[in-house]
Amino acid sequence: MSSMTPSSAAVDGVPGVTRVALPIEVNSIESVNMYIVDDGDKVTVVDCGVWKPDSPDGGVSIVQAGLRSAGYELADVSRITIVVSVEGS
């Protein structure tokens, strides 16, 4: 597996949730976790990575590859949830 290939795995004990490690290689961070939650006929994506301004598509292809590694396509996404951590809160 190359360093730029997402990998996916079911989250133990949580049916319908898949964790996808998205390679981002930004500021010495190798990857971030994106979660895919099965909503029936669609999926919700939680934390879809980071914007990569140096990439021609801003990093969308990495998210797309991550979805595909879990058996989904961009068209299957009904919602995107972003989790924000604020230091000191």
XYZ file of C-alpha atoms in Angstrom:
89
model
C 0.000 0.000 0.000
C 1.437 3.386 -0.939
C 1.474 6.184 1.609
C -1.186 8.010 -0.429
C -3.690 5.122 -0.460
C -6.580 5.278 2.019
C -7.299 2.189 4.089
C -10.636 1.262 5.640
C -11.800 -0.946 8.494
C -15.095 -1.558 10.273
C -15.264 0.015 13.717
C -15.446 -2.850 16.214
C -18.743 -2.995 18.067
C -20.375 -0.246 16.023
C -22.467 -1.702 13.194
C -22.576 0.365 10.020
C -19.560 2.535 10.850
C -16.329 2.334 8.867
C -13.093 4.166 9.718
C -11.018 5.278 6.754
C -7.446 6.480 7.300
C -6.937 9.315 4.808
C -3.297 10.092 4.000
C -2.838 13.859 4.144
C 0.888 14.400 4.786
C 0.381 17.981 5.961
C 2.478 19.550 8.745
C 4.078 16.167 9.570
C 0.642 14.546 10.076
C 0.589 11.381 7.987
C -3.145 10.634 8.082
C -6.490 11.564 9.615
C -9.522 9.393 10.276
C -12.724 9.804 8.283
C -15.771 7.871 9.446
C -18.503 6.599 7.144
C -21.880 5.963 8.765
C -24.382 3.823 6.863
C -27.753 5.656 6.722
C -29.595 2.938 4.805
C -29.472 3.926 1.148
C -26.996 6.797 1.752
C -24.043 7.481 4.050
C -22.925 10.277 6.354
C -19.241 11.201 6.288
C -17.736 12.426 9.558
C -14.483 14.400 9.331
C -13.644 14.197 5.638
C -10.000 15.196 5.891
C -8.368 18.505 5.099
C -8.263 20.823 2.130
C -5.028 20.395 0.168
C -4.475 23.590 -1.827
C -1.405 22.107 -3.549
C -3.527 19.309 -5.028
C -5.350 20.012 -8.336
C -8.678 18.916 -6.834
C -8.051 20.155 -3.290
C -7.873 16.581 -1.988
C -11.307 15.402 -3.155
C -9.708 12.421 -4.934
C -8.316 11.188 -1.599
C -11.787 11.355 -0.019
C -13.240 9.624 -3.083
C -10.639 6.843 -2.862
C -11.412 6.464 0.858
C -15.110 6.096 0.139
C -14.365 3.534 -2.557
C -12.159 1.536 -0.186
C -15.260 1.166 2.012
C -17.531 0.292 -0.929
C -19.133 3.707 -1.518
C -19.047 6.528 -4.076
C -19.321 10.316 -3.652
C -22.911 10.071 -4.920
C -23.740 7.880 -1.880
C -22.978 10.729 0.570
C -26.055 12.480 1.956
C -24.377 14.474 4.758
C -20.941 15.633 5.830
C -20.282 16.356 9.489
C -17.168 18.265 10.510
C -15.822 17.884 14.037
C -13.962 20.936 15.320
C -11.727 20.883 18.333
C -11.121 24.226 20.018
C -8.059 24.436 22.221
C -8.791 25.415 25.791
C -12.448 24.416 25.783
